[in-house]
PDB file of C-alpha atoms in Angstrom:
ATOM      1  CA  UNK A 152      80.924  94.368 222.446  1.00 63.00           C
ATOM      2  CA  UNK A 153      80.760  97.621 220.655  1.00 71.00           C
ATOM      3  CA  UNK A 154      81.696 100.855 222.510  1.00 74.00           C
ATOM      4  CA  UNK A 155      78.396 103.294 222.328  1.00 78.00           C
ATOM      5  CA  UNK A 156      78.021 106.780 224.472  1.00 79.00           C
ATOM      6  CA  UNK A 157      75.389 104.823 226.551  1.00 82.00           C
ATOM      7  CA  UNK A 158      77.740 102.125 227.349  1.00 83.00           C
ATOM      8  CA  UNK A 159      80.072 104.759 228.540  1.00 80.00           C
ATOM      9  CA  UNK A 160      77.682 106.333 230.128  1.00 82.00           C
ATOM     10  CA  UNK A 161      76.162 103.393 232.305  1.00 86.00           C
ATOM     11  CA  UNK A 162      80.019 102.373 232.588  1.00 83.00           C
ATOM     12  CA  UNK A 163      80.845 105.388 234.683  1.00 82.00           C
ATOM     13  CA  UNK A 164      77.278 104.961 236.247  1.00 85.00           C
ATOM     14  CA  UNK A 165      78.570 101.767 237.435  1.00 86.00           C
ATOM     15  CA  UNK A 166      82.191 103.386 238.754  1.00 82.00           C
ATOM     16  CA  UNK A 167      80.996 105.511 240.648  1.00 83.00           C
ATOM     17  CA  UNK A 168      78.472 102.981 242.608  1.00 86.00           C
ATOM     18  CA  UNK A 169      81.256 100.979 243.105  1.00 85.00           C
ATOM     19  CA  UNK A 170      83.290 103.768 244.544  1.00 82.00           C
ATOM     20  CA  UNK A 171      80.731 104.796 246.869  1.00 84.00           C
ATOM     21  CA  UNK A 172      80.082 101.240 248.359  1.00 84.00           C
ATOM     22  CA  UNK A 173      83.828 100.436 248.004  1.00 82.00           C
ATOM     23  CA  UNK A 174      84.775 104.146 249.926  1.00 80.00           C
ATOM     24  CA  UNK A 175      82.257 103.998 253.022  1.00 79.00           C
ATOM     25  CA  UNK A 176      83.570  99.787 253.424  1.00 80.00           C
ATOM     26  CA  UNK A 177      86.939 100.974 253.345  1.00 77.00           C
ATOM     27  CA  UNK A 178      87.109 103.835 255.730  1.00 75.00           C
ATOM     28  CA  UNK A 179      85.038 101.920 257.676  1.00 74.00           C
ATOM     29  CA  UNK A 180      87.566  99.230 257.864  1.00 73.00           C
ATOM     30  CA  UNK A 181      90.268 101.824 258.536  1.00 71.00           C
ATOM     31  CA  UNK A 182      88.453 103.507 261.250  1.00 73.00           C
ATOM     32  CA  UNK A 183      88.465  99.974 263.067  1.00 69.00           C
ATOM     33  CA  UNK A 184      91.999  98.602 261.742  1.00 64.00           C
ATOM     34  CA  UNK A 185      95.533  98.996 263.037  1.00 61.00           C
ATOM     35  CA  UNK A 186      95.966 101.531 265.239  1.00 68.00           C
ATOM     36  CA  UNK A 187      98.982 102.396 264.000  1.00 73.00           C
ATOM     37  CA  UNK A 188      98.207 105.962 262.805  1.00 75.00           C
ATOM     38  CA  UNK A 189     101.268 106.279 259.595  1.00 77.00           C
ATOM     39  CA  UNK A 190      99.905 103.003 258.097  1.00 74.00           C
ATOM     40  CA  UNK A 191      95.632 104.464 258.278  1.00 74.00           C
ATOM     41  CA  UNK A 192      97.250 107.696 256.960  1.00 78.00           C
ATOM     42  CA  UNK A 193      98.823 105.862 253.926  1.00 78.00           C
ATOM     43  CA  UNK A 194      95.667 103.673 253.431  1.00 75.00           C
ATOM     44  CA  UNK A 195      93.368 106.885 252.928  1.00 77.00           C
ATOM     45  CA  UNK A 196      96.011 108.742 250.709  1.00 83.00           C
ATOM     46  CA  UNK A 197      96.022 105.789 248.371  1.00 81.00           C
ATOM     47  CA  UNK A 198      92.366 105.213 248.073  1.00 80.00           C
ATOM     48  CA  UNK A 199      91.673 108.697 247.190  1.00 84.00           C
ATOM     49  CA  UNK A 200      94.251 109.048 245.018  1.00 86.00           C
ATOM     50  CA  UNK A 201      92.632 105.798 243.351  1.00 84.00           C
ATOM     51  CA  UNK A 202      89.196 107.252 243.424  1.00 82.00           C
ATOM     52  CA  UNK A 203      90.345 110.548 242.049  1.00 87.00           C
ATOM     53  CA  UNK A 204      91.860 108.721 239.252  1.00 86.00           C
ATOM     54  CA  UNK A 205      88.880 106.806 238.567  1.00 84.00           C
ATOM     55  CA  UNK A 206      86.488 110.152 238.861  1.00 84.00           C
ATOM     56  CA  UNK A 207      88.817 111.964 236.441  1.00 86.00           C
ATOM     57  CA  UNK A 208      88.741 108.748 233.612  1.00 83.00           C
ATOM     58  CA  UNK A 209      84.878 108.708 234.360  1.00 81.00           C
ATOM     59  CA  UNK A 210      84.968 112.414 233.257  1.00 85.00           C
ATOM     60  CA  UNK A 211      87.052 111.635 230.312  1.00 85.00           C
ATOM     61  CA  UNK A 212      84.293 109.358 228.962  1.00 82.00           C
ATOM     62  CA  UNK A 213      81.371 111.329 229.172  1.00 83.00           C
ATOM     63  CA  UNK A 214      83.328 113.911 227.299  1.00 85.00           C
ATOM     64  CA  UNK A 215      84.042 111.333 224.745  1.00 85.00           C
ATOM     65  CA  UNK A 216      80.336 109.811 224.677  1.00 83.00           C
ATOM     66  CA  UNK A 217      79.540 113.278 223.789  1.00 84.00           C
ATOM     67  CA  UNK A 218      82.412 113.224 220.994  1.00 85.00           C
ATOM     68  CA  UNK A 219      80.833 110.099 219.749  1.00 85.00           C
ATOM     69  CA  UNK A 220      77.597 111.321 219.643  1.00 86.00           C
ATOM     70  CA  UNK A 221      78.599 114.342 217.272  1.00 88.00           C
ATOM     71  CA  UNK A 222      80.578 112.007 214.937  1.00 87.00           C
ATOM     72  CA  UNK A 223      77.508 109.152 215.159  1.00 83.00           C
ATOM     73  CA  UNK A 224      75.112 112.327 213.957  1.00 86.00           C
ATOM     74  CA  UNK A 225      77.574 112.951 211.030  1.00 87.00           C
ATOM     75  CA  UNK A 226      77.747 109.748 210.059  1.00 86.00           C
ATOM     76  CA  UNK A 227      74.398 109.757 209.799  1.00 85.00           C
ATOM     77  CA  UNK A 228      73.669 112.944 207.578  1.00 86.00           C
ATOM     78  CA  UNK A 229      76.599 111.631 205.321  1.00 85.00           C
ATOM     79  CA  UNK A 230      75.274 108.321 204.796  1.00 83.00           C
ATOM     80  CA  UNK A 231      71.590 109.572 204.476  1.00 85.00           C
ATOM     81  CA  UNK A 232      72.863 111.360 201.339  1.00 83.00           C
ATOM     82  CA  UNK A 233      74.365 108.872 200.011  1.00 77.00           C
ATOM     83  CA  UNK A 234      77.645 110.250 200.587  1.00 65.00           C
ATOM     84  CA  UNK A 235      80.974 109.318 202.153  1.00 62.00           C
ATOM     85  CA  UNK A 236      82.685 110.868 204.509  1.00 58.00           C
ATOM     86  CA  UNK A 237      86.420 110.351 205.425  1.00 56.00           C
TER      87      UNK A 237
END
């Protein structure tokens, strides 16, 4: 499958549904786990550290969608005059 902007785009789209439904499951499932308090602690550090993560790489490729965009355009303009560009 080729890599487009839109397919990053709908890619992060789809990250960040997951870590919505994924986050409100979880600390659901924390709020009525163990009640040893250390272990819950440790459990919510981890999964926002993972959703941070996952929020910054999401950011990283709508930057580079736009990138991609902006070299797609050149491309473009190069090729419609029958030039090349390297």
């Amino acid at each position: 499958m080729i890599t487009t902007p839109d397919k990053l785009r709908l890619d992060a789209a789809k990250l960040d549904a997951y870590l919505e439904a994924f986050e409100h499951t979880y600390l659901h499932f924390l709020e009525m786990g163990s009640d040893e308090q250390e272990q819950r602690i440790r459990g919510s550090f981890a999964f926002f550290e993972i959703r941070d993560k996952i929020e910054g790489l999401m950011a990283e490729m709508e930057e580079l969608a736009g990138h991609m965009e902006v070299c797609n355009a050149i491309l473009a303009a190069a090729h419609t005059r029958g030039g090349c560009v390297v």
